[in-house]
Tab-separated table of C-alpha atoms in Angstrom:
chain	number	residue	atom	x	y	z
R	1	MET	CA	-24.918	11.348	18.316
R	2	ARG	CA	-22.535	10.026	15.678
R	3	TRP	CA	-23.224	13.057	13.499
R	4	LEU	CA	-22.342	15.322	16.390
R	5	LEU	CA	-19.069	13.479	16.764
R	6	VAL	CA	-18.348	13.582	13.032
R	7	THR	CA	-19.201	17.279	12.844
R	8	GLY	CA	-16.953	17.975	15.807
R	9	LEU	CA	-14.120	15.993	14.257
R	10	MET	CA	-14.512	17.828	10.969
R	11	TYR	CA	-14.467	21.170	12.766
R	12	LEU	CA	-11.295	20.229	14.611
R	13	ALA	CA	-9.840	18.960	11.358
R	14	SER	CA	-10.725	22.183	9.578
R	15	VAL	CA	-8.872	24.148	12.219
R	16	ALA	CA	-5.867	21.895	11.778
R	17	ALA	CA	-6.183	22.130	7.994
R	18	GLN	CA	-5.740	25.870	8.060
R	19	ALA	CA	-1.998	25.325	7.839
R	20	ASP	CA	-0.839	26.228	4.353
R	21	GLY	CA	-0.149	23.205	2.248
R	22	ASP	CA	2.892	22.835	0.041
R	23	ALA	CA	1.753	21.069	-3.141
R	24	LYS	CA	5.317	20.234	-4.189
R	25	ARG	CA	6.043	18.488	-0.919
R	26	GLY	CA	2.569	16.967	-1.084
R	27	GLU	CA	3.448	15.418	-4.428
R	28	MET	CA	6.490	13.719	-2.878
R	29	LEU	CA	4.417	12.522	0.063
R	30	PHE	CA	1.771	11.227	-2.309
R	31	ALA	CA	4.410	9.308	-4.271
R	32	SER	CA	5.988	7.711	-1.221
R	33	ARG	CA	2.925	7.083	0.948
R	34	CYS	CA	-0.263	7.100	-1.097
R	35	ALA	CA	0.859	5.749	-4.458
R	36	ALA	CA	1.136	2.179	-3.205
R	37	CYS	CA	-2.647	2.030	-3.458
R	38	HIS	CA	-3.754	5.176	-5.303
R	39	SER	CA	-3.185	6.732	-8.696
R	40	LEU	CA	-4.567	10.046	-9.791
R	41	ASP	CA	-6.359	8.787	-12.859
R	42	ALA	CA	-6.902	5.047	-12.369
R	43	ASN	CA	-8.633	2.903	-9.787
R	44	ARG	CA	-6.150	0.552	-8.168
R	45	VAL	CA	-6.300	-0.865	-4.640
R	46	GLY	CA	-7.836	2.506	-3.789
R	47	PRO	CA	-9.926	4.788	-5.984
R	48	ALA	CA	-8.536	7.324	-8.461
R	49	LEU	CA	-7.880	10.616	-6.678
R	50	ALA	CA	-7.725	13.287	-9.378
R	51	GLY	CA	-10.767	15.465	-8.781
R	52	VAL	CA	-11.371	14.048	-5.315
R	53	VAL	CA	-11.544	17.502	-3.700
R	54	GLY	CA	-15.217	18.422	-3.667
R	55	ARG	CA	-16.365	14.969	-4.808
R	56	ARG	CA	-18.964	13.056	-2.837
R	57	ALA	CA	-17.524	10.040	-1.031
R	58	GLY	CA	-18.016	6.709	-2.763
R	59	THR	CA	-18.559	8.079	-6.254
R	60	ALA	CA	-15.349	7.458	-8.229
R	61	PRO	CA	-16.619	5.583	-11.290
R	62	ASP	CA	-16.146	1.796	-11.330
R	63	TYR	CA	-14.415	1.562	-7.950
R	64	ALA	CA	-15.586	-1.152	-5.536
R	65	TYR	CA	-16.169	0.868	-2.367
R	66	SER	CA	-17.002	-0.555	1.028
R	67	ASP	CA	-20.679	-0.339	1.951
R	68	ALA	CA	-19.723	2.168	4.648
R	69	VAL	CA	-18.139	4.654	2.239
R	70	ARG	CA	-20.876	4.210	-0.354
R	71	ALA	CA	-23.498	5.019	2.262
R	72	ALA	CA	-21.632	7.903	3.880
R	73	SER	CA	-22.961	11.408	3.472
R	74	VAL	CA	-19.547	12.919	3.177
R	75	SER	CA	-18.365	15.373	0.596
R	76	TRP	CA	-14.608	15.611	0.220
R	77	SER	CA	-14.040	19.164	1.349
R	78	GLU	CA	-10.506	19.934	2.489
R	79	ALA	CA	-11.690	19.573	6.084
R	80	ALA	CA	-13.284	16.202	5.354
R	81	ILE	CA	-10.137	14.919	3.612
R	82	ASP	CA	-8.102	16.130	6.561
R	83	ALA	CA	-10.372	14.267	8.971
R	84	TRP	CA	-10.208	11.165	6.760
R	85	LEU	CA	-6.428	11.162	6.523
R	86	SER	CA	-6.185	11.812	10.241
R	87	ASN	CA	-8.283	8.744	11.095
R	88	PRO	CA	-10.404	7.157	8.349
R	89	GLU	CA	-12.234	4.845	10.724
R	90	ASN	CA	-13.312	7.728	12.959
R	91	LEU	CA	-14.831	9.564	10.020
R	92	ILE	CA	-16.498	6.598	8.327
R	93	PRO	CA	-16.680	3.522	10.567
R	94	GLY	CA	-16.490	0.295	8.568
R	95	GLN	CA	-14.389	1.701	5.740
R	96	LYS	CA	-11.374	-0.323	4.591
R	97	MET	CA	-8.376	2.039	4.635
R	98	GLY	CA	-6.124	1.244	7.564
R	99	TYR	CA	-3.592	3.917	6.665
R	100	SER	CA	-3.528	7.347	8.265
R	101	VAL	CA	-1.377	10.473	8.111
R	102	PRO	CA	-0.826	11.644	11.690
R	103	ASP	CA	1.052	14.875	10.958
R	104	ALA	CA	-1.171	17.912	10.213
R	105	GLN	CA	1.377	19.566	7.932
R	106	ASP	CA	1.783	16.360	5.912
R	107	ARG	CA	-1.993	16.201	5.484
R	108	ALA	CA	-2.142	19.844	4.439
R	109	ASP	CA	0.597	19.242	1.864
R	110	VAL	CA	-1.100	16.164	0.410
R	111	ILE	CA	-4.435	18.009	0.231
R	112	SER	CA	-2.725	20.925	-1.480
R	113	PHE	CA	-1.281	18.520	-4.046
R	114	LEU	CA	-4.677	16.879	-4.604
R	115	LYS	CA	-6.259	20.299	-5.130
R	116	SER	CA	-3.609	21.097	-7.731
R	117	GLN	CA	-4.581	17.939	-9.616
R	118	HIS	CA	-8.257	18.748	-9.696
R	119	ASP	CA	-8.447	19.218	-13.441
R	120	ARG	CA	-6.961	15.864	-14.348
R	121	GLN	CA	-10.196	13.905	-13.848
T	1	MET	CA	24.174	-0.776	-13.955
T	2	LYS	CA	24.731	-3.722	-11.646
T	3	ILE	CA	21.844	-6.024	-10.850
T	4	HIS	CA	21.994	-7.678	-7.468
T	5	ASP	CA	21.879	-11.458	-7.676
T	6	PRO	CA	18.957	-12.725	-5.579
T	7	LYS	CA	20.686	-16.079	-4.997
T	8	THR	CA	23.409	-14.392	-2.970
T	9	LEU	CA	20.810	-12.389	-1.151
T	10	LEU	CA	18.773	-15.482	-0.382
T	11	ALA	CA	21.773	-17.308	1.022
T	12	ARG	CA	22.559	-14.377	3.300
T	13	ARG	CA	18.979	-13.976	4.361
T	14	SER	CA	18.626	-17.667	5.104
T	15	MET	CA	21.601	-17.506	7.421
T	16	MET	CA	20.264	-14.429	9.157
T	17	ILE	CA	16.626	-15.432	9.379
T	18	GLY	CA	17.044	-19.169	9.874
T	19	ALA	CA	14.206	-20.980	11.552
T	20	GLY	CA	12.284	-17.781	12.066
T	21	ASN	CA	11.214	-17.613	8.438
T	22	LEU	CA	7.617	-18.160	7.326
T	23	VAL	CA	6.441	-21.744	7.073
T	24	LEU	CA	3.750	-21.642	4.460
T	25	SER	CA	2.495	-25.139	4.998
T	26	ALA	CA	1.444	-24.147	8.476
T	27	GLY	CA	-0.563	-21.301	6.961
T	28	ALA	CA	-2.341	-18.684	8.940
T	29	ILE	CA	-1.785	-20.154	12.379
T	30	ALA	CA	1.972	-20.094	11.938
T	31	LEU	CA	1.732	-16.559	10.670
T	32	LEU	CA	-0.436	-15.254	13.451
T	33	GLY	CA	1.323	-17.117	16.218
T	34	LYS	CA	-0.197	-18.668	19.290
T	35	ASN	CA	-0.577	-15.307	21.020
T	36	SER	CA	-3.022	-13.978	18.462
T	37	ARG	CA	-6.020	-12.413	20.164
T	38	VAL	CA	-8.130	-13.093	17.111
T	39	LEU	CA	-7.394	-16.787	17.032
T	40	ALA	CA	-7.791	-17.027	20.784
T	41	GLN	CA	-11.227	-15.454	20.606
T	42	ASN	CA	-12.079	-17.363	17.432
T	43	ALA	CA	-13.960	-14.315	16.215
T	44	PRO	CA	-13.077	-12.212	13.199
T	45	VAL	CA	-12.268	-8.552	13.604
T	46	PRO	CA	-13.787	-6.926	10.508
T	47	ALA	CA	-11.364	-4.005	10.511
T	48	ASP	CA	-8.376	-6.352	10.523
T	49	VAL	CA	-9.841	-8.430	7.705
T	50	ALA	CA	-10.429	-5.258	5.679
T	51	ILE	CA	-6.814	-4.174	6.130
T	52	LEU	CA	-5.565	-7.643	5.205
T	53	ASN	CA	-7.697	-7.536	2.076
T	54	VAL	CA	-6.162	-4.215	1.054
T	55	ALA	CA	-2.792	-5.944	1.486
T	56	VAL	CA	-3.932	-8.802	-0.749
T	57	GLY	CA	-4.884	-6.275	-3.419
T	58	LEU	CA	-1.503	-4.645	-3.067
T	59	GLU	CA	0.317	-7.966	-3.396
T	60	TYR	CA	-1.729	-8.945	-6.475
T	61	GLU	CA	-0.692	-5.687	-8.045
T	62	GLY	CA	2.963	-6.410	-7.273
T	63	ILE	CA	2.725	-9.945	-8.657
T	64	ASN	CA	1.204	-8.666	-11.886
T	65	ALA	CA	3.598	-5.728	-12.170
T	66	TYR	CA	6.547	-8.132	-12.077
T	67	ALA	CA	4.776	-10.466	-14.517
T	68	ILE	CA	4.413	-7.571	-16.944
T	69	ALA	CA	8.048	-6.559	-16.408
T	70	LEU	CA	9.213	-10.120	-17.037
T	71	LYS	CA	7.257	-10.305	-20.287
T	72	SER	CA	8.406	-6.897	-21.448
T	73	GLY	CA	11.801	-8.061	-22.697
T	74	LEU	CA	13.318	-4.955	-21.133
T	75	LEU	CA	15.148	-6.740	-18.315
T	76	MET	CA	18.576	-8.311	-18.711
T	77	ALA	CA	19.328	-11.671	-17.105
T	78	PRO	CA	20.237	-10.503	-13.572
T	79	GLY	CA	17.241	-8.175	-13.540
T	80	THR	CA	15.038	-11.047	-14.628
T	81	ARG	CA	16.291	-13.201	-11.750
T	82	ALA	CA	15.623	-10.408	-9.286
T	83	ALA	CA	12.143	-9.761	-10.695
T	84	ARG	CA	11.286	-13.478	-10.392
T	85	LYS	CA	12.513	-13.584	-6.812
T	86	PHE	CA	10.578	-10.473	-5.827
T	87	GLN	CA	7.461	-11.738	-7.599
T	88	ASP	CA	7.773	-15.043	-5.701
T	89	ASP	CA	7.971	-13.097	-2.441
T	90	HIS	CA	4.740	-11.294	-3.279
T	91	LYS	CA	3.094	-14.624	-4.109
T	92	ARG	CA	4.201	-16.029	-0.761
T	93	HIS	CA	2.892	-12.941	1.016
T	94	ASN	CA	-0.485	-13.425	-0.627
T	95	GLU	CA	-0.695	-17.122	0.170
T	96	VAL	CA	-0.259	-16.297	3.823
T	97	LEU	CA	-2.519	-13.234	3.793
T	98	ILE	CA	-5.309	-15.140	2.052
T	99	ALA	CA	-4.989	-18.068	4.444
T	100	THR	CA	-5.171	-15.648	7.356
T	101	ILE	CA	-8.269	-13.901	6.012
T	102	ARG	CA	-9.996	-17.261	5.558
T	103	LYS	CA	-8.947	-18.328	9.052
T	104	LEU	CA	-10.589	-15.161	10.346
T	105	GLY	CA	-13.801	-15.965	8.487
T	106	GLY	CA	-13.333	-13.332	5.796
T	107	GLU	CA	-13.419	-13.564	2.036
T	108	PRO	CA	-10.226	-12.572	0.218
T	109	VAL	CA	-10.448	-10.222	-2.746
T	110	THR	CA	-9.589	-11.681	-6.127
T	111	ALA	CA	-7.044	-10.479	-8.666
T	112	LYS	CA	-7.925	-8.293	-11.622
T	113	THR	CA	-6.714	-9.225	-15.083
T	114	GLU	CA	-3.130	-8.491	-16.076
T	115	ALA	CA	-4.466	-6.089	-18.717
T	116	GLU	CA	-6.294	-4.117	-16.016
T	117	TYR	CA	-3.127	-3.853	-13.946
T	118	ALA	CA	-1.151	-2.820	-17.022
T	119	LYS	CA	-3.607	-0.038	-17.764
T	120	ALA	CA	-3.887	1.204	-14.171
T	121	LEU	CA	-0.114	1.192	-13.702
T	122	ARG	CA	0.475	2.814	-17.109
T	123	VAL	CA	3.208	0.350	-18.011
T	124	ASP	CA	3.205	1.591	-21.601
T	125	ARG	CA	5.585	4.337	-20.448
T	126	LEU	CA	8.309	1.784	-19.590
T	127	LYS	CA	10.891	1.852	-22.391
T	128	ASN	CA	14.072	0.344	-20.947
T	129	GLN	CA	15.457	-1.542	-17.953
T	130	THR	CA	16.031	1.612	-15.923
T	131	ASP	CA	12.370	2.578	-16.382
T	132	VAL	CA	11.326	-0.858	-15.160
T	133	LEU	CA	13.616	-0.758	-12.125
T	134	GLU	CA	12.463	2.758	-11.203
T	135	PHE	CA	8.853	1.678	-11.581
T	136	ALA	CA	9.442	-1.391	-9.398
T	137	ALA	CA	11.314	0.675	-6.810
T	138	GLY	CA	8.362	3.067	-6.598
T	139	LEU	CA	5.942	0.214	-5.995
T	140	GLU	CA	8.181	-1.377	-3.371
T	141	LEU	CA	8.688	1.919	-1.543
T	142	GLY	CA	4.948	2.502	-1.529
T	143	ALA	CA	4.293	-0.995	-0.259
T	144	THR	CA	6.873	-0.614	2.510
T	145	ASN	CA	5.276	2.591	3.712
T	146	ALA	CA	1.781	1.153	3.351
T	147	TYR	CA	2.598	-1.820	5.582
T	148	LEU	CA	4.349	0.363	8.133
T	149	GLY	CA	1.435	2.788	8.041
T	150	VAL	CA	-1.223	0.187	8.838
T	151	ILE	CA	0.609	-1.318	11.809
T	152	PRO	CA	-1.151	0.929	14.371
T	153	ALA	CA	-4.550	0.149	12.852
T	154	PHE	CA	-4.534	-3.594	13.576
T	155	LYS	CA	-6.577	-4.743	16.548
T	156	ASP	CA	-4.503	-7.919	16.821
T	157	PRO	CA	-0.851	-7.209	17.708
T	158	GLU	CA	0.194	-10.418	15.967
T	159	LEU	CA	-1.177	-9.037	12.709
T	160	ALA	CA	0.714	-5.805	13.317
T	161	LYS	CA	3.856	-7.917	13.611
T	162	VAL	CA	3.018	-9.619	10.317
T	163	ALA	CA	2.685	-6.210	8.662
T	164	GLY	CA	6.148	-5.385	9.990
T	165	ARG	CA	7.560	-8.579	8.469
T	166	LEU	CA	5.946	-7.837	5.121
T	167	ALA	CA	7.306	-4.281	5.251
T	168	ALA	CA	10.794	-5.709	5.847
T	169	ASP	CA	10.550	-7.785	2.665
T	170	GLU	CA	9.331	-4.802	0.652
T	171	ALA	CA	12.104	-2.622	2.078
T	172	THR	CA	14.642	-5.277	1.086
T	173	HIS	CA	13.313	-5.255	-2.474
T	174	TRP	CA	13.430	-1.458	-2.535
T	175	ALA	CA	16.974	-1.332	-1.185
T	176	LEU	CA	18.251	-3.741	-3.840
T	177	LEU	CA	16.483	-1.888	-6.640
T	178	ASN	CA	17.792	1.402	-5.260
T	179	PHE	CA	21.322	0.003	-5.237
T	180	ASP	CA	20.994	-1.330	-8.773
T	181	LEU	CA	19.774	2.050	-9.953
T	182	GLY	CA	22.952	3.588	-8.578
T	183	ARG	CA	21.086	5.819	-6.184
T	184	PRO	CA	22.636	6.952	-2.902
T	185	PHE	CA	21.954	5.053	0.287
T	186	ALA	CA	18.770	6.098	2.004
T	187	PRO	CA	19.101	8.125	5.194
T	188	ALA	CA	18.240	6.607	8.561
T	189	LEU	CA	14.528	6.455	9.395
T	190	ASN	CA	13.718	6.750	5.694
T	191	PHE	CA	10.548	4.659	5.804
T	192	GLY	CA	7.158	5.181	7.328
T	193	ALA	CA	7.596	8.792	8.388
């Protein structure tokens, strides 16, 4: 039942994620909203995010993930990241990120920026 | 570049905030307030504890970032006073956050080493006082938005209020650093959008 819900959420998220992302704006959003906890190439309060697009959840080296994220069968496709940023707890119950990005365009921009940083990891 | 004197700020803030300020000796109960659902139910809410622990990690990072800045020799006297004041604020935040987590039956995360923070924050790129102030302003802006961003996620409204109070402190730090950097005033509704 939960998988049905997750799949449905990811489908809805993928529809929302079809908006074109602006990587430049995404970089500014990343700096002002995400960078309190995340860097691209170092684990901080949150895991390093360079190369996150396409990575399996819970696999950034040396980061202390919650049990929920470590056990999740989620691969960080653009749709999955969109669903995560929309509501992390809905996607992976028991995770520890309380922050969300409600606006679909903001999420698309941040994802676009993360994609552009794929080669840094 | 003018560095804002934290003593003046403190005097103003004391007048404005008065008896409403945090009382650390009263710990978590004072922070949460008597209307806290969590304390009333005497049962921890795991999601709230997880968010508080992320906040503890964030505050540890701030404490260590200012420690590194203070040791760097890059700050002049007024900047040093401001860095000490802001670092003390982050320490006070963590005392209260940790007490709250323990009150809720959780286990607070521990700090990493200063060397680990230095590496993760890439402080080797800081070459002068302006670099340090810009770096600190970035951390404070991020922290402000982080606290504002988690407010809707708390199950206990009293904890959401605490996040708002922490965000106010971080925004104050950011505003002073922004002023000292000679940047223009921020537009209305600048944070948390």
